[in-house]
Coordinates of C-alpha atoms in Angstrom, one line a residue:
M1359 CA 108.1 218.9 -1.3
A1360 CA 111.4 218.6 -3.1
Q1361 CA 111.6 220.0 -6.5
T1362 CA 112.4 217.9 -9.3
P1363 CA 115.6 218.8 -10.5
A1364 CA 115.6 220.1 -14.5
L1365 CA 116.3 217.7 -17.1
E1366 CA 118.3 218.4 -20.3
L1367 CA 117.6 216.8 -23.7
D1368 CA 118.7 216.1 -26.7
V1369 CA 117.0 217.7 -29.7
R1370 CA 118.5 216.7 -33.0
G1371 CA 121.5 217.9 -31.6
R1372 CA 120.3 221.0 -29.8
T1373 CA 120.2 220.9 -25.8
V1374 CA 116.7 221.7 -24.2
R1375 CA 116.2 222.4 -20.7
V1376 CA 113.1 220.8 -19.2
S1377 CA 112.1 222.6 -15.8
S1378 CA 110.1 220.7 -13.3
P1379 CA 109.6 217.8 -15.4
D1380 CA 107.2 215.9 -13.1
R1381 CA 104.6 219.2 -12.8
V1382 CA 101.1 217.5 -13.8
V1383 CA 99.6 219.3 -16.8
F1384 CA 96.7 216.9 -17.4
P1385 CA 95.8 215.7 -13.8
E1386 CA 92.9 213.5 -15.2
R1387 CA 95.0 211.4 -17.3
G1388 CA 98.3 211.8 -14.9
L1389 CA 100.4 213.6 -18.1
T1390 CA 103.2 215.6 -16.7
K1391 CA 105.0 218.4 -18.4
L1392 CA 107.8 215.8 -19.3
D1393 CA 105.2 213.9 -21.2
V1394 CA 103.8 216.6 -22.9
V1395 CA 107.5 217.6 -24.3
Q1396 CA 107.8 213.9 -25.5
Y1397 CA 104.9 213.8 -26.9
F1398 CA 106.0 217.0 -29.4
L1399 CA 109.2 214.7 -30.1
D1400 CA 107.4 211.7 -30.9
V1401 CA 105.2 213.5 -33.7
G1402 CA 108.1 215.7 -34.2
D1403 CA 108.4 215.9 -38.4
G1404 CA 104.6 216.7 -38.5
V1405 CA 104.5 219.1 -35.9
L1406 CA 107.7 220.9 -37.1
G1407 CA 106.3 220.7 -40.7
A1408 CA 103.1 222.5 -39.5
L1409 CA 105.0 225.2 -37.9
L1410 CA 108.1 225.5 -40.1
H1411 CA 108.7 229.4 -40.8
R1412 CA 105.4 230.1 -39.7
P1413 CA 104.9 233.4 -37.7
T1414 CA 102.9 231.8 -34.2
T1415 CA 101.5 232.3 -31.4
L1416 CA 102.1 230.1 -28.1
E1417 CA 98.9 229.3 -26.3
R1418 CA 100.5 228.6 -23.0
W1419 CA 99.1 226.8 -19.6
P1420 CA 102.0 227.0 -17.2
K1421 CA 99.8 225.6 -14.7
G1422 CA 98.5 222.8 -16.6
V1423 CA 94.6 221.9 -17.6
F1424 CA 92.8 221.8 -14.1
E1425 CA 89.4 222.1 -13.2
G1426 CA 88.4 226.4 -13.5
A1427 CA 91.6 226.7 -15.0
R1428 CA 90.5 229.7 -17.6
M1429 CA 92.1 231.6 -20.2
A1430 CA 93.2 235.4 -19.7
T1431 CA 91.3 237.8 -21.8
R1432 CA 91.6 241.3 -22.8
Q1433 CA 89.2 242.3 -20.7
D1434 CA 90.3 240.5 -17.3
S1435 CA 94.5 239.3 -17.6
S1436 CA 94.3 237.1 -14.4
G1437 CA 93.9 234.1 -16.2
D1438 CA 95.8 230.7 -15.6
A1439 CA 96.6 230.5 -19.5
F1440 CA 97.2 232.9 -22.2
Y1441 CA 98.4 233.5 -25.8
Q1442 CA 101.9 234.7 -26.4
K1443 CA 102.0 236.6 -29.9
R1444 CA 105.6 238.3 -29.0
V1445 CA 108.4 236.1 -28.5
P1446 CA 108.9 235.3 -24.8
Q1447 CA 112.0 237.5 -23.3
G1448 CA 115.1 235.3 -22.6
A1449 CA 114.4 233.2 -25.8
P1450 CA 117.5 230.9 -26.6
E1451 CA 119.5 232.5 -29.8
Y1452 CA 117.8 229.6 -31.7
V1453 CA 114.7 230.7 -31.7
E1454 CA 113.7 233.0 -34.7
T1455 CA 111.2 234.9 -35.4
S1456 CA 109.2 237.0 -38.1
R1457 CA 107.6 240.9 -37.6
I1458 CA 104.0 240.5 -38.6
A1459 CA 101.2 243.5 -38.4
F1460 CA 98.0 243.1 -36.6
P1461 CA 94.6 245.1 -38.1
S1462 CA 95.6 248.1 -35.6
G1463 CA 99.0 248.6 -37.4
R1464 CA 101.3 247.1 -34.8
T1465 CA 103.7 244.9 -35.0
A1466 CA 105.3 242.3 -33.1
D1467 CA 107.8 239.7 -33.5
E1468 CA 106.4 236.3 -33.4
V1469 CA 108.2 232.6 -33.0
A1470 CA 108.6 231.2 -36.5
P1471 CA 109.9 227.8 -35.9
T1472 CA 113.1 226.5 -37.7
E1473 CA 114.0 223.1 -35.8
L1474 CA 112.0 220.9 -33.4
A1475 CA 114.1 222.0 -30.6
V1476 CA 112.0 225.4 -30.5
V1477 CA 109.0 223.4 -30.3
A1478 CA 110.5 221.6 -27.1
W1479 CA 111.4 224.6 -25.6
A1480 CA 107.7 226.1 -26.3
A1481 CA 106.3 223.4 -24.7
N1482 CA 108.8 223.7 -21.7
L1483 CA 107.1 227.3 -21.2
G1484 CA 103.6 225.5 -20.8
T1485 CA 102.6 225.7 -24.5
L1486 CA 100.3 223.2 -25.7
T1487 CA 98.5 224.5 -28.7
F1488 CA 100.8 226.2 -31.4
H1489 CA 98.8 228.9 -33.6
P1490 CA 100.7 229.7 -37.0
W1491 CA 99.7 232.2 -39.6
P1492 CA 98.9 231.0 -43.1
V1493 CA 102.2 232.6 -44.2
V1494 CA 105.4 232.0 -44.3
R1495 CA 107.9 234.3 -42.6
D1496 CA 109.8 235.8 -45.9
D1497 CA 106.3 236.6 -47.2
V1498 CA 104.2 237.5 -44.7
E1499 CA 101.4 239.6 -46.3
N1500 CA 100.2 236.5 -48.9
P1501 CA 98.7 233.3 -47.3
D1502 CA 100.0 230.4 -49.0
Q1503 CA 97.0 228.4 -47.3
V1504 CA 93.0 228.4 -47.2
R1505 CA 91.9 227.3 -44.1
I1506 CA 88.4 226.2 -43.9
D1507 CA 86.9 225.8 -40.0
L1508 CA 83.7 223.6 -40.2
D1509 CA 82.5 224.9 -36.5
P1510 CA 79.6 222.8 -35.2
Q1511 CA 76.8 224.9 -33.6
P1512 CA 74.9 224.1 -30.3
G1513 CA 72.8 221.1 -31.3
T1514 CA 75.3 219.7 -33.7
D1515 CA 78.9 217.8 -33.3
F1516 CA 81.6 216.4 -34.7
A1517 CA 79.5 214.1 -36.6
D1518 CA 77.2 216.9 -38.2
A1519 CA 80.8 218.3 -39.6
A1520 CA 81.9 215.0 -41.0
R1521 CA 78.5 214.7 -42.9
V1522 CA 79.5 218.1 -44.6
A1523 CA 83.0 217.3 -45.5
P1524 CA 82.4 215.1 -48.6
H1525 CA 81.0 218.3 -49.9
V1526 CA 83.4 220.2 -49.2
R1527 CA 85.9 217.9 -51.1
E1528 CA 83.4 217.9 -53.9
L1529 CA 83.2 221.9 -53.6
L1530 CA 87.2 222.1 -53.6
A1531 CA 87.6 219.6 -56.5
E1532 CA 85.3 221.4 -59.1
H1533 CA 87.5 224.6 -58.4
G1534 CA 90.3 223.1 -59.1
L1535 CA 91.7 222.8 -55.2
E1536 CA 92.8 220.0 -53.0
G1537 CA 91.9 220.2 -49.2
F1538 CA 93.6 218.1 -46.4
P1539 CA 91.4 217.4 -43.4
K1540 CA 92.3 217.4 -39.7
T1541 CA 90.1 216.9 -36.4
S1542 CA 90.3 220.2 -34.5
G1543 CA 90.8 218.3 -31.2
G1544 CA 87.2 219.7 -30.3
R1545 CA 84.2 219.1 -31.9
G1546 CA 85.1 221.1 -35.4
L1547 CA 86.8 220.2 -38.3
H1548 CA 89.5 221.9 -40.4
V1549 CA 90.5 221.9 -44.3
F1550 CA 93.4 222.9 -45.4
V1551 CA 94.2 224.1 -48.7
P1552 CA 97.6 224.9 -50.1
I1553 CA 97.8 227.7 -52.5
E1554 CA 100.0 230.1 -54.3
P1555 CA 101.2 233.0 -52.1
A1556 CA 100.0 235.6 -55.0
W1557 CA 96.8 236.9 -53.2
S1558 CA 96.5 238.9 -49.9
F1559 CA 94.2 238.0 -46.8
T1560 CA 91.6 240.1 -48.1
D1561 CA 91.3 238.0 -51.3
A1562 CA 92.1 234.7 -49.2
R1563 CA 89.3 235.8 -47.0
R1564 CA 86.8 236.6 -49.9
A1565 CA 87.3 233.6 -51.8
T1566 CA 86.7 231.4 -48.1
I1567 CA 83.5 234.0 -48.2
A1568 CA 82.4 232.7 -51.5
F1569 CA 83.3 228.9 -51.1
G1570 CA 81.2 228.7 -47.8
R1571 CA 78.0 230.5 -49.5
E1572 CA 78.2 228.0 -52.2
L1573 CA 78.2 225.5 -49.8
E1574 CA 75.3 226.9 -47.9
R1575 CA 73.3 227.2 -50.9
R1576 CA 73.5 223.5 -51.8
L1577 CA 73.4 222.5 -48.0
P1578 CA 71.0 225.1 -46.8
D1579 CA 69.6 222.8 -43.8
E1580 CA 73.0 221.9 -42.7
V1581 CA 75.3 224.9 -43.1
T1582 CA 75.6 228.5 -42.4
M1583 CA 77.9 231.6 -43.3
K1584 CA 75.6 233.3 -40.6
W1585 CA 78.2 235.7 -38.4
W1586 CA 75.9 236.3 -35.7
K1587 CA 75.2 233.2 -33.2
E1588 CA 71.6 234.2 -32.7
E1589 CA 70.9 233.8 -36.6
R1590 CA 72.8 230.1 -36.9
G1591 CA 71.0 227.6 -35.5
A1592 CA 71.9 223.9 -35.1
K1593 CA 74.1 223.8 -38.3
I1594 CA 78.1 224.0 -39.3
F1595 CA 79.1 227.5 -39.5
V1596 CA 81.7 227.9 -41.9
D1597 CA 83.8 230.3 -40.4
Y1598 CA 85.1 232.8 -42.6
N1599 CA 87.0 234.9 -40.7
Q1600 CA 89.5 232.5 -39.5
M1601 CA 91.0 233.7 -43.1
A1602 CA 91.2 237.4 -41.5
R1603 CA 94.7 238.8 -40.8
D1604 CA 95.8 237.8 -37.3
R1605 CA 93.3 234.9 -36.8
T1606 CA 94.6 231.7 -36.3
I1607 CA 93.7 227.6 -36.4
A1608 CA 95.4 225.4 -34.2
S1609 CA 98.2 223.7 -35.9
A1610 CA 98.0 219.5 -36.6
Y1611 CA 99.4 217.8 -33.6
S1612 CA 98.8 220.4 -31.2
I1613 CA 97.2 219.7 -27.8
R1614 CA 94.1 221.1 -26.7
S1615 CA 93.4 222.3 -23.2
N1616 CA 90.5 219.6 -22.2
P1617 CA 90.8 217.3 -19.8
R1618 CA 91.4 214.3 -22.2
A1619 CA 94.5 215.9 -23.7
T1620 CA 92.9 215.5 -27.4
V1621 CA 95.4 216.7 -30.5
S1622 CA 94.5 218.2 -33.6
A1623 CA 94.8 215.2 -35.9
P1624 CA 95.4 215.0 -40.0
L1625 CA 93.2 212.6 -41.4
T1626 CA 92.6 210.9 -45.1
W1627 CA 89.3 211.6 -46.2
D1628 CA 88.0 208.2 -46.2
E1629 CA 88.6 208.3 -42.2
V1630 CA 86.3 211.4 -41.8
P1631 CA 83.3 209.6 -41.4
D1632 CA 84.7 207.1 -39.0
V1633 CA 86.3 208.8 -36.4
H1634 CA 85.8 210.9 -33.4
P1635 CA 87.6 213.5 -32.0
D1636 CA 88.5 211.6 -28.6
D1637 CA 90.2 208.8 -30.9
F1638 CA 93.0 211.0 -31.2
D1639 CA 95.1 212.2 -27.5
V1640 CA 98.7 212.8 -26.1
L1641 CA 98.8 209.0 -25.4
T1642 CA 97.5 207.6 -28.9
M1643 CA 98.9 209.8 -31.4
P1644 CA 102.3 208.7 -31.3
E1645 CA 101.5 205.1 -32.0
R1646 CA 99.4 206.5 -35.1
F1647 CA 102.3 208.8 -36.5
A1648 CA 104.6 206.1 -36.1
A1649 CA 102.1 204.1 -38.1
V1650 CA 101.2 206.6 -40.9
G1651 CA 103.6 209.4 -40.6
D1652 CA 102.4 212.7 -41.6
L1653 CA 99.0 212.9 -43.4
H1654 CA 99.6 216.7 -44.0
S1655 CA 103.4 216.7 -45.4
R1656 CA 102.1 218.4 -48.5
L1657 CA 101.2 221.4 -46.4
V1658 CA 104.9 222.1 -45.5
A1659 CA 106.0 225.2 -46.6
H1660 CA 107.5 225.6 -50.0
T1661 CA 106.3 222.2 -51.1
A1662 CA 104.5 221.6 -54.3
P1663 CA 101.6 221.6 -55.1
R1664 CA 100.2 224.7 -54.7
Y1665 CA 96.7 225.9 -56.3
R1666 CA 95.6 228.9 -57.8
L1667 CA 92.2 231.4 -56.3
D1668 CA 91.0 232.2 -59.6
S1669 CA 88.0 230.2 -59.6
L1670 CA 86.6 230.8 -56.2
L1671 CA 87.4 234.4 -56.9
E1672 CA 85.3 234.5 -60.2
L1673 CA 82.3 232.9 -57.9
A1674 CA 82.7 235.4 -55.9
D1675 CA 82.5 238.0 -58.6
R1676 CA 79.4 236.0 -59.7
Q1677 CA 77.8 236.3 -56.5
E1678 CA 78.2 239.9 -55.6
R1679 CA 77.1 240.8 -59.2
D1680 CA 74.0 238.0 -59.8
E1681 CA 73.0 237.6 -56.1
G1682 CA 73.8 241.0 -54.2
H1683 CA 76.4 239.3 -52.0
G1684 CA 79.2 241.7 -51.0
D1685 CA 81.2 241.4 -47.6
L1686 CA 80.4 240.0 -44.5
P1687 CA 81.4 241.3 -40.8
Y1688 CA 84.9 241.5 -39.7
P1689 CA 85.7 240.5 -36.0
P1690 CA 84.9 242.7 -33.3
E1691 CA 88.5 243.6 -32.7
Y1692 CA 88.9 244.7 -36.3
P1693 CA 88.6 248.6 -37.5
K1694 CA 85.9 249.0 -39.8
M1695 CA 87.0 247.5 -43.1
P1696 CA 86.2 249.0 -46.5
G1697 CA 83.4 247.5 -48.2
E1698 CA 81.8 245.7 -45.1
P1699 CA 78.3 245.8 -43.8
K1700 CA 76.8 247.4 -40.3
R1701 CA 78.5 245.4 -37.6
V1702 CA 75.8 244.9 -35.4
Q1703 CA 74.1 242.1 -33.6
P1704 CA 70.8 241.9 -35.6
S1705 CA 68.5 241.7 -32.4
K1706 CA 70.1 245.2 -31.4
D1707 CA 69.9 246.9 -35.1
R1708 CA 67.2 249.6 -34.7
D1709 CA 67.2 250.2 -38.5
R1710 CA 66.7 246.3 -39.2
P1711 CA 63.4 245.5 -41.0
R1712 CA 60.9 243.6 -38.6

């Protein structure tokens, strides 16, 4: 079968080449690579705002999302999709980068989008999901966002996360903070809080832990901060480690790798109880974006307002002093961190009281 010639698109004055434009990416929806690129152009101001100047990992599905497709891992690199942390070889000159450091001490030059053509170029490479860091390239050590990830555990779903959401909003307001919710594109709910870049990753993670613990105290039957899955139960897990260095969350407007081609959709707080993640996909989001615009526009880098973490860090101090709460485990790929408790699955901990 003859290969369809490449197309050249004008993306705000920049020519972006789309190879194999009719290659099917989502068979169940009949969506092609050109459809994916066009989607990102349709929500251009939104997706660019979410990525602007941020070091960004590319989640690439060059063969499309087909039955049985799987993600490559550190243990098995033979998967059909992969995460690209370093800028791909042969990137156009307009693709700018930012040097970031991993917990291991290694560094990498990651794509840091400055214009919409970079998004279109990445989509042509099979990128569906963009994973931006909560920092900007001129200050990669100090987050300018706190990201609260409400992760439904087995036995719960998006509706359970939505029921927790008003309590998240209320607790944020008590600490002088404002959050901006979005669907994850899957079962979860994300809330992003713009902050002054005055604290380290360690501080931002500690503030997130304090927030999650207080939410768990208020909603013990609905929320958990337990890192080990065997301890969580059918609750909403506040994934505090999403604020650890080199842990990222899918950006607003990113496409998720499921058969329906759902997308991560910014919401108003009033919408949260009434929507479902399947409401927002590659076919429906452009019309919504045209109607409501970018509900996360206040999260764009270097825009106001920015909030302070002093109150949450004071809460962390009180929790440590009055309740004996210290740090919580880091992800397994991290080196042992100062003050971190034993990192061992409870059921395998021989020293754990029975």
